[in-house]
Coordinates of N, CA and C in Angstrom, one line a residue:
M1 N -29.2 43.4 -38.3 CA -28.3 42.3 -38.1 C -27.5 42.5 -36.9
N2 N -27.0 43.7 -36.7 CA -26.1 44.0 -35.6 C -26.9 43.9 -34.3
T3 N -28.2 44.4 -34.3 CA -29.0 44.3 -33.1 C -29.4 42.9 -32.8
L4 N -29.6 42.0 -33.8 CA -29.9 40.6 -33.5 C -28.7 39.9 -32.8
V5 N -27.5 40.2 -33.3 CA -26.3 39.7 -32.7 C -26.1 40.1 -31.3
K6 N -26.4 41.4 -31.0 CA -26.3 41.9 -29.6 C -27.3 41.2 -28.7
K7 N -28.5 40.9 -29.3 CA -29.5 40.3 -28.4 C -29.1 38.8 -28.1
I8 N -28.6 38.1 -29.2 CA -28.2 36.7 -28.9 C -27.0 36.7 -28.0
S9 N -26.1 37.5 -28.2 CA -24.9 37.5 -27.3 C -25.3 37.9 -25.9
G10 N -26.3 38.8 -25.8 CA -26.8 39.2 -24.5 C -27.4 38.1 -23.7
I11 N -28.0 37.1 -24.4 CA -28.6 36.0 -23.7 C -27.5 35.1 -23.0
F12 N -26.4 35.0 -23.7 CA -25.3 34.2 -23.1 C -24.4 34.9 -22.2
E13 N -24.5 36.2 -22.2 CA -23.7 37.0 -21.3 C -24.5 37.2 -20.0
K14 N -24.0 36.7 -19.0 CA -24.7 36.9 -17.7 C -23.8 37.7 -16.8
E15 N -24.4 38.5 -16.1 CA -23.6 39.3 -15.1 C -23.1 38.4 -14.1
E16 N -21.9 38.6 -13.7 CA -21.3 37.8 -12.6 C -22.0 38.1 -11.3
V17 N -22.6 37.0 -10.7 CA -23.3 37.2 -9.5 C -22.5 36.7 -8.3
H18 N -22.2 37.5 -7.4 CA -21.5 37.0 -6.2 C -22.5 36.8 -5.1
V19 N -22.5 35.6 -4.7 CA -23.4 35.3 -3.5 C -22.5 35.0 -2.3
E20 N -22.6 35.8 -1.4 CA -21.8 35.6 -0.2 C -22.6 35.0 0.9
V21 N -22.1 33.8 1.3 CA -22.8 33.0 2.3 C -22.0 33.3 3.6
K22 N -22.8 33.9 4.5 CA -22.2 34.2 5.8 C -22.2 32.9 6.7
A23 N -21.1 32.7 7.3 CA -20.9 31.5 8.1 C -21.9 31.6 9.3
Q24 N -22.6 30.5 9.6 CA -23.5 30.4 10.7 C -22.7 30.3 12.0
P25 N -23.2 30.8 13.1 CA -22.4 30.6 14.4 C -22.3 29.1 14.7
Y26 N -21.3 28.8 15.5 CA -21.2 27.4 15.9 C -22.3 27.0 16.8
S27 N -22.6 25.7 16.9 CA -23.7 25.2 17.7 C -23.3 25.3 19.2
N28 N -24.3 25.3 20.0 CA -24.1 25.3 21.4 C -23.3 24.0 21.8
P29 N -22.2 24.1 22.5 CA -21.4 22.9 22.8 C -22.1 21.9 23.7
Y30 N -23.0 22.4 24.6 CA -23.7 21.5 25.5 C -24.7 20.7 24.7
L31 N -25.4 21.3 23.8 CA -26.4 20.6 23.0 C -25.7 19.6 22.0
T32 N -24.5 20.1 21.5 CA -23.8 19.2 20.6 C -23.2 18.0 21.4
G33 N -22.8 18.2 22.6 CA -22.4 17.1 23.5 C -23.5 16.1 23.7
I34 N -24.7 16.6 24.0 CA -25.8 15.7 24.2 C -26.1 14.9 22.9
G35 N -26.1 15.6 21.8 CA -26.3 14.9 20.5 C -25.2 13.9 20.2
L36 N -24.0 14.2 20.5 CA -22.9 13.2 20.4 C -23.1 12.0 21.3
G37 N -23.6 12.2 22.5 CA -23.9 11.1 23.4 C -25.0 10.2 22.9
L38 N -26.0 10.9 22.3 CA -27.1 10.1 21.7 C -26.7 9.3 20.5
V39 N -25.7 9.8 19.7 CA -25.2 9.1 18.6 C -24.4 7.9 19.1
L40 N -23.6 8.1 20.1 CA -22.9 7.0 20.7 C -23.8 5.9 21.3
L41 N -24.9 6.3 22.0 CA -25.8 5.4 22.5 C -26.5 4.6 21.4
A42 N -26.8 5.3 20.3 CA -27.4 4.6 19.1 C -26.5 3.6 18.5
A43 N -25.2 4.0 18.5 CA -24.2 3.0 17.9 C -24.1 1.7 18.8
F44 N -24.1 1.9 20.1 CA -24.1 0.7 21.0 C -25.4 -0.1 20.8
V45 N -26.5 0.5 20.7 CA -27.8 -0.2 20.6 C -28.0 -0.9 19.2
I46 N -27.7 -0.1 18.2 CA -27.9 -0.6 16.8 C -26.8 -1.6 16.3
M47 N -25.5 -1.1 16.5 CA -24.4 -1.9 16.0 C -23.7 -2.8 17.0
G48 N -24.0 -2.6 18.3 CA -23.4 -3.4 19.3 C -22.0 -3.0 19.6
R49 N -21.6 -1.9 19.2 CA -20.2 -1.4 19.5 C -20.2 0.1 19.4
G50 N -19.2 0.7 20.0 CA -19.1 2.2 20.0 C -18.5 2.8 18.8
L51 N -18.1 4.0 18.9 CA -17.5 4.8 17.8 C -16.0 4.7 17.8
G52 N -15.4 4.9 16.6 CA -14.0 4.9 16.4 C -13.6 5.4 15.1
A53 N -12.3 5.6 14.9 CA -11.9 6.1 13.5 C -10.6 5.4 13.1
S54 N -9.7 5.2 14.1 CA -8.3 4.7 13.7 C -8.4 3.3 13.1
G55 N -9.4 2.5 13.6 CA -9.5 1.2 13.1 C -9.9 1.2 11.6
A56 N -10.6 2.2 11.1 CA -11.0 2.2 9.7 C -9.7 2.5 8.9
L57 N -8.9 3.4 9.4 CA -7.7 3.8 8.6 C -6.7 2.5 8.6
S58 N -6.7 1.8 9.7 CA -5.8 0.6 9.8 C -6.4 -0.4 8.7
T59 N -7.7 -0.5 8.6 CA -8.2 -1.5 7.7 C -7.9 -1.1 6.2
V60 N -8.0 0.2 5.9 CA -7.6 0.7 4.6 C -6.2 0.4 4.3
V61 N -5.3 0.7 5.3 CA -3.9 0.5 5.1 C -3.6 -1.0 4.9
T62 N -4.3 -1.9 5.6 CA -4.1 -3.3 5.5 C -4.5 -3.8 4.1
V63 N -5.6 -3.3 3.6 CA -6.1 -3.7 2.3 C -5.0 -3.3 1.2
G64 N -4.5 -2.1 1.4 CA -3.4 -1.6 0.5 C -2.2 -2.5 0.6
V65 N -1.8 -2.8 1.8 CA -0.6 -3.7 1.9 C -0.9 -5.1 1.3
D66 N -2.1 -5.6 1.6 CA -2.5 -6.9 1.0 C -2.5 -6.9 -0.5
T67 N -2.8 -5.8 -1.1 CA -2.9 -5.7 -2.5 C -1.4 -5.6 -3.1
I68 N -0.6 -4.9 -2.4 CA 0.8 -4.8 -2.9 C 1.7 -5.9 -2.6
A69 N 1.6 -6.4 -1.3 CA 2.5 -7.4 -0.8 C 1.6 -8.5 0.0
P70 N 0.9 -9.3 -0.7 CA 0.0 -10.2 0.0 C 0.7 -11.2 0.9
D71 N 1.9 -11.7 0.6 CA 2.6 -12.6 1.4 C 2.9 -12.0 2.8
H72 N 3.4 -10.7 2.7 CA 3.8 -10.0 3.9 C 2.5 -9.8 4.8
A73 N 1.4 -9.4 4.2 CA 0.2 -9.1 4.9 C -0.3 -10.3 5.6
K74 N -0.2 -11.5 5.0 CA -0.8 -12.7 5.5 C 0.1 -13.3 6.7
T75 N 1.4 -12.9 6.6 CA 2.3 -13.4 7.7 C 2.4 -12.5 8.9
S76 N 1.9 -11.3 8.7 CA 2.0 -10.3 9.8 C 0.8 -10.4 10.7
P77 N 1.0 -10.6 12.0 CA -0.1 -10.7 12.9 C -1.0 -9.4 12.9
F78 N -0.3 -8.2 12.8 CA -1.1 -7.0 12.8 C -2.0 -6.9 11.6
Y79 N -1.5 -7.2 10.4 CA -2.4 -7.1 9.2 C -3.4 -8.2 9.2
N80 N -3.0 -9.4 9.7 CA -3.9 -10.5 9.7 C -5.1 -10.3 10.6
E81 N -5.0 -9.5 11.6 CA -6.1 -9.1 12.5 C -7.2 -8.4 11.7
Y82 N -6.8 -7.5 10.8 CA -7.7 -6.8 10.0 C -8.2 -7.5 8.8
L83 N -7.4 -8.5 8.2 CA -7.8 -9.2 7.1 C -8.9 -10.3 7.4
G84 N -8.8 -10.8 8.6 CA -9.8 -11.8 9.0 C -9.5 -13.1 8.4
D85 N -10.6 -13.9 8.3 CA -10.4 -15.3 7.7 C -10.5 -15.3 6.2
G86 N -10.7 -14.2 5.6 CA -10.8 -14.2 4.1 C -12.2 -14.4 3.5
T87 N -13.2 -14.7 4.4 CA -14.5 -14.9 3.9 C -15.2 -13.6 3.5
T88 N -14.9 -12.5 4.2 CA -15.5 -11.3 3.9 C -14.4 -10.2 3.5
N89 N -14.8 -9.2 2.8 CA -13.9 -8.1 2.4 C -13.7 -7.3 3.7
P90 N -12.4 -7.0 4.0 CA -12.2 -6.2 5.2 C -12.8 -4.8 5.2
L91 N -13.0 -4.3 4.0 CA -13.6 -3.0 3.9 C -15.1 -2.9 4.2
K92 N -15.7 -4.1 4.4 CA -17.1 -4.1 4.8 C -17.2 -4.0 6.4
D93 N -16.3 -3.3 7.0 CA -16.3 -3.2 8.4 C -17.1 -1.9 8.8
W94 N -17.7 -2.0 10.0 CA -18.6 -1.0 10.5 C -17.8 0.3 10.6
L95 N -16.5 0.3 11.0 CA -15.8 1.6 11.2 C -15.5 2.2 9.8
V96 N -15.3 1.5 8.8 CA -15.1 2.1 7.5 C -16.3 2.9 7.0
F97 N -17.5 2.3 7.2 CA -18.7 3.0 6.8 C -19.0 4.2 7.7
E98 N -18.6 4.0 9.0 CA -18.8 5.1 9.9 C -17.9 6.3 9.5
L99 N -16.7 6.0 9.2 CA -15.7 7.1 8.8 C -16.2 7.8 7.5
I100 N -16.7 7.0 6.6 CA -17.3 7.6 5.3 C -18.4 8.5 5.7
G101 N -19.3 8.1 6.6 CA -20.4 8.9 7.0 C -20.0 10.1 7.8
V102 N -18.9 10.0 8.5 CA -18.4 11.2 9.3 C -17.9 12.3 8.3
L103 N -17.2 11.8 7.3 CA -16.7 12.7 6.3 C -17.8 13.4 5.5
A104 N -18.8 12.6 5.0 CA -19.9 13.1 4.2 C -20.7 14.0 5.1
G105 N -21.0 13.6 6.3 CA -21.8 14.4 7.2 C -21.2 15.7 7.6
G106 N -19.9 15.7 7.8 CA -19.1 16.9 8.1 C -19.2 17.9 6.9
F107 N -19.0 17.3 5.7 CA -19.1 18.2 4.5 C -20.4 18.8 4.4
I108 N -21.5 18.0 4.5 CA -22.8 18.5 4.4 C -23.1 19.6 5.4
S109 N -22.8 19.3 6.7 CA -23.0 20.2 7.8 C -22.2 21.5 7.5
G110 N -21.0 21.4 7.1 CA -20.2 22.6 6.9 C -20.7 23.4 5.7
S111 N -21.2 22.7 4.7 CA -21.8 23.4 3.6 C -23.1 24.2 4.0
L112 N -23.9 23.5 4.8 CA -25.2 24.2 5.2 C -24.9 25.4 6.1
A113 N -23.8 25.3 6.8 CA -23.5 26.4 7.8 C -22.6 27.5 7.1
G114 N -22.3 27.3 5.8 CA -21.5 28.3 5.1 C -20.0 28.3 5.5
R115 N -19.5 27.2 6.0 CA -18.1 27.1 6.5 C -17.2 26.4 5.5
V116 N -17.6 25.9 4.4 CA -16.8 25.2 3.5 C -16.2 26.2 2.5
K117 N -14.9 26.3 2.6 CA -14.2 27.3 1.7 C -12.7 26.8 1.6
K118 N -12.1 27.2 0.5 CA -10.8 26.8 0.2 C -9.8 27.7 0.9
G119 N -8.9 27.1 1.6 CA -7.9 28.0 2.4 C -7.2 27.2 3.4
I120 N -6.3 27.8 4.1 CA -5.5 27.1 5.2 C -5.7 28.0 6.4
E121 N -6.3 27.5 7.4 CA -6.4 28.2 8.7 C -5.1 28.3 9.4
K122 N -4.6 29.5 9.7 CA -3.3 29.6 10.3 C -3.3 31.0 11.0
G123 N -2.3 31.1 11.9 CA -2.1 32.3 12.6 C -1.3 33.3 11.7
V124 N -1.1 34.5 12.2 CA -0.4 35.5 11.4 C 1.1 35.3 11.4
N125 N 1.6 34.5 12.4 CA 3.1 34.4 12.5 C 3.6 33.1 11.9
I126 N 2.9 32.4 11.1 CA 3.3 31.2 10.5 C 3.0 31.2 9.0
T127 N 3.8 30.6 8.2 CA 3.6 30.4 6.8 C 2.7 29.2 6.5
S128 N 2.1 29.2 5.4 CA 1.2 28.1 5.0 C 2.0 26.8 5.0
R129 N 3.2 26.8 4.4 CA 4.0 25.6 4.3 C 4.3 25.1 5.7
K130 N 4.7 26.0 6.6 CA 5.0 25.5 8.0 C 3.8 25.0 8.7
R131 N 2.6 25.7 8.5 CA 1.4 25.2 9.1 C 1.1 23.8 8.6
L132 N 1.2 23.5 7.3 CA 0.9 22.2 6.8 C 1.9 21.2 7.3
F133 N 3.2 21.6 7.5 CA 4.2 20.7 8.0 C 3.8 20.3 9.5
Y134 N 3.5 21.3 10.3 CA 3.1 21.0 11.7 C 1.8 20.1 11.7
A135 N 0.9 20.4 10.8 CA -0.3 19.6 10.8 C 0.0 18.1 10.5
F136 N 0.9 17.9 9.5 CA 1.3 16.6 9.2 C 2.0 15.9 10.3
V137 N 3.0 16.6 11.0 CA 3.7 16.0 12.1 C 2.7 15.7 13.2
G138 N 1.8 16.6 13.5 CA 0.8 16.4 14.6 C -0.1 15.2 14.3
G139 N -0.6 15.2 13.1 CA -1.4 14.1 12.7 C -0.7 12.7 12.8
S140 N 0.6 12.7 12.4 CA 1.3 11.5 12.4 C 1.5 11.0 13.8
L141 N 1.9 12.0 14.7 CA 2.0 11.6 16.1 C 0.7 11.1 16.7
M142 N -0.4 11.7 16.3 CA -1.7 11.3 16.8 C -2.0 9.9 16.3
G143 N -1.6 9.6 15.1 CA -1.8 8.2 14.6 C -1.0 7.2 15.3
I144 N 0.3 7.5 15.5 CA 1.2 6.6 16.3 C 0.6 6.4 17.7
G145 N 0.2 7.5 18.3 CA -0.3 7.4 19.7 C -1.6 6.5 19.7
A146 N -2.4 6.7 18.7 CA -3.6 5.9 18.6 C -3.3 4.4 18.5
K147 N -2.3 4.0 17.7 CA -2.0 2.6 17.6 C -1.3 2.1 18.9
L148 N -0.5 2.9 19.6 CA 0.1 2.5 20.8 C -1.0 2.3 21.9
A149 N -2.0 3.2 21.9 CA -3.0 3.2 22.9 C -4.2 2.2 22.5
R150 N -4.0 1.6 21.4 CA -5.1 0.7 20.8 C -6.4 1.4 20.7
G151 N -6.4 2.6 20.2 CA -7.6 3.4 20.0 C -7.3 4.9 19.9
C152 N -8.1 5.6 19.2 CA -8.0 7.0 19.0 C -8.9 7.7 20.0
T153 N -9.0 9.0 19.9 CA -9.8 9.8 20.8 C -11.3 9.4 20.7
S154 N -11.7 9.1 19.6 CA -13.2 8.6 19.5 C -13.3 7.3 20.1
G155 N -12.4 6.4 19.8 CA -12.6 5.0 20.3 C -12.3 4.9 21.8
Q156 N -11.2 5.6 22.3 CA -10.8 5.5 23.7 C -11.7 6.4 24.5
A157 N -11.8 7.7 24.1 CA -12.4 8.7 24.9 C -14.0 8.5 24.9
L158 N -14.5 8.5 23.7 CA -16.0 8.4 23.6 C -16.5 7.0 24.0
S159 N -16.0 6.0 23.3 CA -16.6 4.6 23.6 C -16.0 4.1 24.9
G160 N -14.7 4.1 25.1 CA -14.1 3.6 26.3 C -14.6 4.4 27.5
G161 N -14.6 5.7 27.4 CA -15.0 6.6 28.5 C -16.5 6.3 28.9
A162 N -17.3 6.1 27.9 CA -18.7 5.8 28.2 C -18.9 4.5 28.9
L163 N -18.0 3.5 28.7 CA -18.0 2.3 29.4 C -17.2 2.3 30.7
L164 N -16.8 3.5 31.1 CA -16.0 3.7 32.3 C -14.8 2.9 32.4
N165 N -14.1 2.7 31.2 CA -12.9 2.0 31.1 C -11.8 2.9 31.7
L166 N -11.1 2.4 32.7 CA -10.0 3.2 33.4 C -8.9 3.6 32.4
G167 N -8.5 2.7 31.6 CA -7.5 3.0 30.6 C -7.9 4.1 29.6
S168 N -9.1 4.1 29.3 CA -9.6 5.2 28.4 C -9.6 6.5 29.1
W169 N -10.0 6.6 30.4 CA -9.9 7.8 31.1 C -8.5 8.3 31.3
A170 N -7.6 7.4 31.5 CA -6.2 7.7 31.6 C -5.7 8.3 30.3
F171 N -6.1 7.6 29.2 CA -5.8 8.1 27.9 C -6.2 9.6 27.7
M172 N -7.4 9.9 28.0 CA -7.9 11.2 27.8 C -7.2 12.2 28.6
M173 N -6.9 11.9 29.9 CA -6.2 12.8 30.7 C -4.8 13.1 30.1
M174 N -4.2 12.1 29.6 CA -2.8 12.3 29.0 C -3.0 13.1 27.6
V175 N -4.1 12.9 26.9 CA -4.3 13.7 25.7 C -4.3 15.2 26.0
F176 N -5.1 15.5 27.1 CA -5.3 16.9 27.5 C -3.9 17.4 28.0
A177 N -3.3 16.6 28.9 CA -2.0 17.1 29.4 C -1.0 17.3 28.3
G178 N -0.9 16.4 27.3 CA 0.0 16.6 26.2 C -0.3 17.8 25.4
G179 N -1.6 18.0 25.2 CA -2.1 19.1 24.3 C -1.7 20.4 25.0
Y180 N -2.0 20.5 26.3 CA -1.7 21.8 27.0 C -0.2 22.0 27.0
A181 N 0.6 21.0 27.2 CA 2.0 21.1 27.3 C 2.6 21.6 25.9
A182 N 2.1 21.0 24.9 CA 2.6 21.3 23.5 C 2.1 22.7 23.1
A183 N 0.9 23.1 23.6 CA 0.4 24.4 23.2 C 1.3 25.5 23.8
Y184 N 1.9 25.3 24.9 CA 2.8 26.3 25.5 C 3.9 26.7 24.5
F185 N 4.4 25.7 23.8 CA 5.6 26.0 22.9 C 5.1 26.5 21.5
F186 N 3.9 26.1 21.1 CA 3.5 26.5 19.7 C 2.4 27.6 19.7
R187 N 2.0 28.1 20.8 CA 0.9 29.1 20.8 C 1.3 30.4 20.1
R188 N 2.5 30.7 20.0 CA 2.9 32.0 19.3 C 2.7 31.9 17.8
Q189 N 2.5 30.7 17.3 CA 2.2 30.5 15.9 C 0.8 31.0 15.6
W190 N 0.0 31.0 16.6 CA -1.4 31.4 16.3 C -1.8 32.8 16.8
I191 N -1.0 33.4 17.7 CA -1.4 34.7 18.2 C -0.5 35.8 17.7

């Protein structure tokens, strides 16, 4: 009887197996740039428009405001632009599906490369709380800048830059100038 119990319990007891997935090296940036250019070209050919991301977030926010305060959303010119004439759901926008695809594709790519893991990337001189605070502030400033510039880095730099739009090129130069200027003050958080 005792042997039978040991055999049965042995079936359900499995040794803990640790499978360590080593992260793959990053892709060649030149080949990745060519691939991104081909994706942008395909977006223009197939969808008739370029890539973007901030418009999808604006659409999601607009739908949220329209759900909570429909009178305010319908009288606001900003929200009205995203709501349209009411014949179609604003969430059926190309940018919304594109953003969902970017998130899903990024997760799949990261999983295949062994780079998806729980944690906060930060330097040795900064706490996790401070790192998350800076990330929130930086992301918020990026969002405000995208609305002021009428497009984010993907919409302005990729799509506008591919169309040789002067404003888009000025936008990207200012993004790099601002990034390098801010990095001078915050670089000690990472090194």
